[in-house]
Amino acid sequence: MSVVPVPRVAVIVVAAGSGTRLGAGVPKAFVGIDEHTMLRHALTQVLAGPEAQVVVVVPAGHEGTAQTDAVEAAGTRRDLVRVVPGGDTRQRSVSAGLAAVWPDVEIVLVHDAARALTPPDVFARVVAALDHAVGAVPVLPVVDTIKRVGGGEILGMVDRSELGAAQTPQGFRRDVLVSSYRVADTEYTDDAALVAAAGHRIAAVEGSPLAFKITTSADLERARALVAPLPPVVAGLDAAPALPRVGIGTDVHAFGDGPLWLAGLEWPGERGLSGHSDGDAVAHAIVDALLSAAGLGDIGAHFGTDRPEYAGAHADAFLARTRMLLGEAGWRVGNVSVQVQAQHPRFAPRRAEAEAVLSAALGAPVSVTATTTDALGFTGRAEGVAAFAVALVVPA
Ligand code: CTP
Ligand code: MG
């Protein structure tokens, strides 16, 4: 028969306070940070630390609720967790927890459930320090300038380089903690003070800003912000414009009848393109790229065949309207780059002219390049024209 080894470490999680300063109407440990309570968060962090027996000390009558949190946090390791009722002071609650620690345990950590987000590495640092010390406490440097104050005036300076803010978990050799509790005849502010009063030296290890104690509603807000998932990225009119955004658009039109309009220019003598409007694939690719960059849908949504006013419309009408839509949504055009793939017309002689017309319509630089496709594909066979655009929009 195999014997499961008993951990040499126990963590007493004190959660029996009422939370007067938070004033939530329920004991503080059962207040939700997100969908999980403070206690559940604290236990998840404890169980991610060094292997340990976990004793949870809760207000009498709340053992059942605490047990549910404990089982959910521990999963398959639920045998490690035990819930006991606490006392009317923190010190009494720790004593009650101490009485439930398994006989073989050599090291006991005492931790406030109210420090619900304390990372597991703090537990590991405290346990490691107990190889060379009988007690260890995580501390954070004091960042504020500290003054001695009395009678409404500043009485003097305190050198903050000698100060540290004590956190939990505070760890001790079990025999030292038990004997210190036995001789304690007054209420101490923390376990380190109680053990030091019994004549023991306590080591300091590095604490964590995340080990802050949730005491007031401002602390609870901070904890909520820390565990909240990142807000979803919202596209479209609702999104608060912040960063520049890019978009891509393509369009294809087949050669048909009538005059050719392409890249905002009329091309006399060239075969025209078919389409609801003038078939200007270059302008349409630009519109799609811009709408996409701004998260405003696509050309069909704004200029579809159900919009008779755009039948036969030219590039300037499309681009001016697009620019307006972007402006209403808080964007302006950064620049646009568009490439035409076509066997004809030959763009080189009128490239600069096309850029000037399109840039004027958008109020932003538009670069136009053109290529043939080596006689390959539908553009190579001169069946139609394709255009590809990339646009950058920036918050207006
Ligand atoms: N605690 C406890 N038993 C008590 C008092 C406090 O187990 N009789 C625990 C709290 O649940 C908390 C930790 O000790 O996890 C630190 O105490 P504190 O932050 O002061 O919590 P509360 O006493 O609940 O809050 P308040 O002082 O605002 O009433
Ligand atoms: Mg208290």
mmCIF file of C-alpha atoms in Angstrom, residues 200-353:
data_model
loop_
_atom_site.group_PDB
_atom_site.id
_atom_site.type_symbol
_atom_site.label_atom_id
_atom_site.label_comp_id
_atom_site.label_asym_id
_atom_site.label_seq_id
_atom_site.Cartn_x
_atom_site.Cartn_y
_atom_site.Cartn_z
ATOM 1 C CA HIS A 200 12.562 35.543 18.078
ATOM 2 C CA ARG A 201 14.320 37.106 15.099
ATOM 3 C CA ILE A 202 12.315 37.407 11.907
ATOM 4 C CA ALA A 203 13.783 37.509 8.392
ATOM 5 C CA ALA A 204 12.463 39.912 5.753
ATOM 6 C CA VAL A 205 11.834 38.684 2.193
ATOM 7 C CA GLU A 206 10.644 40.574 -0.857
ATOM 8 C CA GLY A 207 6.886 41.180 -0.881
ATOM 9 C CA SER A 208 4.684 41.977 -3.869
ATOM 10 C CA PRO A 209 2.538 44.964 -4.819
ATOM 11 C CA LEU A 210 -0.166 42.410 -5.671
ATOM 12 C CA ALA A 211 -0.220 41.255 -2.035
ATOM 13 C CA PHE A 212 -2.057 44.434 -1.008
ATOM 14 C CA LYS A 213 -4.841 43.970 1.532
ATOM 15 C CA ILE A 214 -8.385 44.631 0.347
ATOM 16 C CA THR A 215 -9.658 46.862 3.155
ATOM 17 C CA THR A 216 -11.780 49.616 1.581
ATOM 18 C CA SER A 217 -13.976 49.809 -1.503
ATOM 19 C CA ALA A 218 -11.137 51.551 -3.359
ATOM 20 C CA ASP A 219 -8.977 48.449 -2.740
ATOM 21 C CA LEU A 220 -11.792 46.252 -4.017
ATOM 22 C CA GLU A 221 -12.021 48.357 -7.189
ATOM 23 C CA ARG A 222 -8.286 47.925 -7.688
ATOM 24 C CA ALA A 223 -8.576 44.145 -7.291
ATOM 25 C CA ARG A 224 -11.494 44.093 -9.740
ATOM 26 C CA ALA A 225 -9.517 46.038 -12.312
ATOM 27 C CA LEU A 226 -6.590 43.633 -11.925
ATOM 28 C CA VAL A 227 -8.631 40.477 -12.525
ATOM 29 C CA ALA A 228 -10.914 41.941 -15.222
ATOM 30 C CA PRO A 229 -10.419 40.536 -18.713
ATOM 31 C CA LEU A 230 -9.244 43.039 -21.324
ATOM 32 C CA PRO A 231 -12.192 44.834 -22.931
ATOM 33 C CA PRO A 232 -13.159 43.387 -26.312
ATOM 34 C CA VAL A 233 -11.963 45.292 -29.378
ATOM 35 C CA VAL A 234 -14.985 47.102 -30.775
ATOM 36 C CA ALA A 235 -14.951 48.075 -34.413
ATOM 37 C CA GLY A 236 -17.095 50.726 -35.978
ATOM 38 C CA LEU A 237 -18.799 53.863 -34.833
ATOM 39 C CA ASP A 238 -18.772 52.823 -31.167
ATOM 40 C CA ALA A 239 -15.015 52.436 -30.998
ATOM 41 C CA ALA A 240 -13.157 55.329 -29.433
ATOM 42 C CA PRO A 241 -10.536 56.138 -32.087
ATOM 43 C CA ALA A 242 -7.106 55.874 -30.559
ATOM 44 C CA LEU A 243 -4.471 54.246 -32.760
ATOM 45 C CA PRO A 244 -4.094 54.582 -36.532
ATOM 46 C CA ARG A 245 -5.720 51.709 -38.385
ATOM 47 C CA VAL A 246 -5.115 50.131 -41.803
ATOM 48 C CA GLY A 247 -7.555 48.591 -44.250
ATOM 49 C CA ILE A 248 -7.426 46.717 -47.534
ATOM 50 C CA GLY A 249 -9.766 46.836 -50.521
ATOM 51 C CA THR A 250 -9.886 45.223 -53.950
ATOM 52 C CA ASP A 251 -12.221 45.610 -56.935
ATOM 53 C CA VAL A 252 -12.606 44.087 -60.367
ATOM 54 C CA HIS A 253 -14.662 45.251 -63.339
ATOM 55 C CA ALA A 254 -15.073 43.621 -66.733
ATOM 56 C CA PHE A 255 -14.645 45.598 -69.917
ATOM 57 C CA GLY A 256 -18.009 46.532 -71.397
ATOM 58 C CA ASP A 257 -19.467 49.397 -73.347
ATOM 59 C CA GLY A 258 -19.237 53.140 -73.061
ATOM 60 C CA PRO A 259 -16.419 55.494 -72.135
ATOM 61 C CA LEU A 260 -13.671 54.412 -69.721
ATOM 62 C CA TRP A 261 -13.458 56.044 -66.303
ATOM 63 C CA LEU A 262 -10.558 54.789 -64.183
ATOM 64 C CA ALA A 263 -8.639 56.269 -61.244
ATOM 65 C CA GLY A 264 -10.867 59.344 -61.378
ATOM 66 C CA LEU A 265 -9.966 60.122 -64.996
ATOM 67 C CA GLU A 266 -11.823 59.808 -68.275
ATOM 68 C CA TRP A 267 -9.814 57.903 -70.905
ATOM 69 C CA PRO A 268 -11.056 58.906 -74.372
ATOM 70 C CA GLY A 269 -10.744 56.200 -77.008
ATOM 71 C CA GLU A 270 -10.376 53.393 -74.433
ATOM 72 C CA ARG A 271 -12.932 50.638 -73.894
ATOM 73 C CA GLY A 272 -15.124 51.268 -70.855
ATOM 74 C CA LEU A 273 -15.836 49.071 -67.827
ATOM 75 C CA SER A 274 -19.246 47.710 -66.850
ATOM 76 C CA GLY A 275 -20.769 48.387 -63.450
ATOM 77 C CA HIS A 276 -23.603 50.058 -61.543
ATOM 78 C CA SER A 277 -21.564 53.239 -61.347
ATOM 79 C CA ASP A 278 -18.831 54.149 -63.805
ATOM 80 C CA GLY A 279 -16.956 50.890 -63.048
ATOM 81 C CA ASP A 280 -13.941 52.733 -61.653
ATOM 82 C CA ALA A 281 -12.249 49.762 -59.948
ATOM 83 C CA VAL A 282 -9.477 51.988 -58.578
ATOM 84 C CA ALA A 283 -11.880 54.317 -56.767
ATOM 85 C CA HIS A 284 -13.937 51.414 -55.472
ATOM 86 C CA ALA A 285 -10.905 49.571 -54.096
ATOM 87 C CA ILE A 286 -9.892 52.789 -52.299
ATOM 88 C CA VAL A 287 -13.378 53.189 -50.791
ATOM 89 C CA ASP A 288 -13.337 49.613 -49.464
ATOM 90 C CA ALA A 289 -9.854 50.052 -48.000
ATOM 91 C CA LEU A 290 -10.895 53.248 -46.220
ATOM 92 C CA LEU A 291 -14.180 51.879 -44.863
ATOM 93 C CA SER A 292 -12.407 48.728 -43.718
ATOM 94 C CA ALA A 293 -9.686 50.734 -41.964
ATOM 95 C CA ALA A 294 -12.312 52.748 -40.107
ATOM 96 C CA GLY A 295 -14.353 49.630 -39.291
ATOM 97 C CA LEU A 296 -17.351 51.059 -41.157
ATOM 98 C CA GLY A 297 -18.347 48.055 -43.239
ATOM 99 C CA ASP A 298 -17.819 47.941 -46.989
ATOM 100 C CA ILE A 299 -18.755 49.680 -50.204
ATOM 101 C CA GLY A 300 -21.952 47.640 -50.650
ATOM 102 C CA ALA A 301 -23.282 48.907 -47.313
ATOM 103 C CA HIS A 302 -22.928 52.574 -48.277
ATOM 104 C CA PHE A 303 -23.088 52.722 -52.098
ATOM 105 C CA GLY A 304 -25.055 49.593 -53.057
ATOM 106 C CA THR A 305 -27.182 49.230 -56.188
ATOM 107 C CA ASP A 306 -30.162 50.353 -54.072
ATOM 108 C CA ARG A 307 -28.670 53.859 -54.056
ATOM 109 C CA PRO A 308 -29.759 55.349 -57.443
ATOM 110 C CA GLU A 309 -27.801 58.554 -56.790
ATOM 111 C CA TYR A 310 -24.583 56.583 -57.342
ATOM 112 C CA ALA A 311 -25.623 55.126 -60.693
ATOM 113 C CA GLY A 312 -23.021 56.441 -63.094
ATOM 114 C CA ALA A 313 -21.275 58.397 -60.330
ATOM 115 C CA HIS A 314 -17.562 59.076 -60.670
ATOM 116 C CA ALA A 315 -14.656 58.673 -58.281
ATOM 117 C CA ASP A 316 -14.942 62.158 -56.787
ATOM 118 C CA ALA A 317 -18.523 61.484 -55.559
ATOM 119 C CA PHE A 318 -17.533 58.137 -53.980
ATOM 120 C CA LEU A 319 -14.398 59.494 -52.358
ATOM 121 C CA ALA A 320 -16.001 62.688 -51.048
ATOM 122 C CA ARG A 321 -18.822 60.677 -49.450
ATOM 123 C CA THR A 322 -16.352 58.168 -47.950
ATOM 124 C CA ARG A 323 -14.307 60.993 -46.516
ATOM 125 C CA MET A 324 -17.480 62.351 -44.896
ATOM 126 C CA LEU A 325 -18.420 58.961 -43.417
ATOM 127 C CA LEU A 326 -14.946 58.665 -41.909
ATOM 128 C CA GLY A 327 -15.120 62.184 -40.519
ATOM 129 C CA GLU A 328 -18.427 61.448 -38.802
ATOM 130 C CA ALA A 329 -16.841 58.410 -37.147
ATOM 131 C CA GLY A 330 -13.846 60.428 -35.917
ATOM 132 C CA TRP A 331 -11.276 59.456 -38.552
ATOM 133 C CA ARG A 332 -9.295 61.266 -41.222
ATOM 134 C CA VAL A 333 -7.367 59.716 -44.075
ATOM 135 C CA GLY A 334 -3.630 59.250 -43.525
ATOM 136 C CA ASN A 335 -2.729 58.003 -46.982
ATOM 137 C CA VAL A 336 -3.758 55.490 -49.601
ATOM 138 C CA SER A 337 -1.722 53.315 -51.911
ATOM 139 C CA VAL A 338 -3.467 51.687 -54.846
ATOM 140 C CA GLN A 339 -2.265 49.383 -57.585
ATOM 141 C CA VAL A 340 -4.033 48.786 -60.905
ATOM 142 C CA GLN A 341 -3.578 45.538 -62.774
ATOM 143 C CA ALA A 342 -4.628 46.040 -66.374
ATOM 144 C CA GLN A 343 -3.454 45.304 -69.878
ATOM 145 C CA HIS A 344 -4.762 48.694 -70.919
ATOM 146 C CA PRO A 345 -5.070 51.670 -70.626
ATOM 147 C CA ARG A 346 -1.367 52.462 -70.270
ATOM 148 C CA PHE A 347 -1.065 54.323 -66.986
ATOM 149 C CA ALA A 348 2.441 55.751 -67.108
ATOM 150 C CA PRO A 349 1.607 58.939 -69.030
ATOM 151 C CA ARG A 350 -1.311 59.856 -66.727
ATOM 152 C CA ARG A 351 -0.180 58.380 -63.373
ATOM 153 C CA ALA A 352 0.611 61.776 -61.823
ATOM 154 C CA GLU A 353 -2.678 63.188 -63.060
#
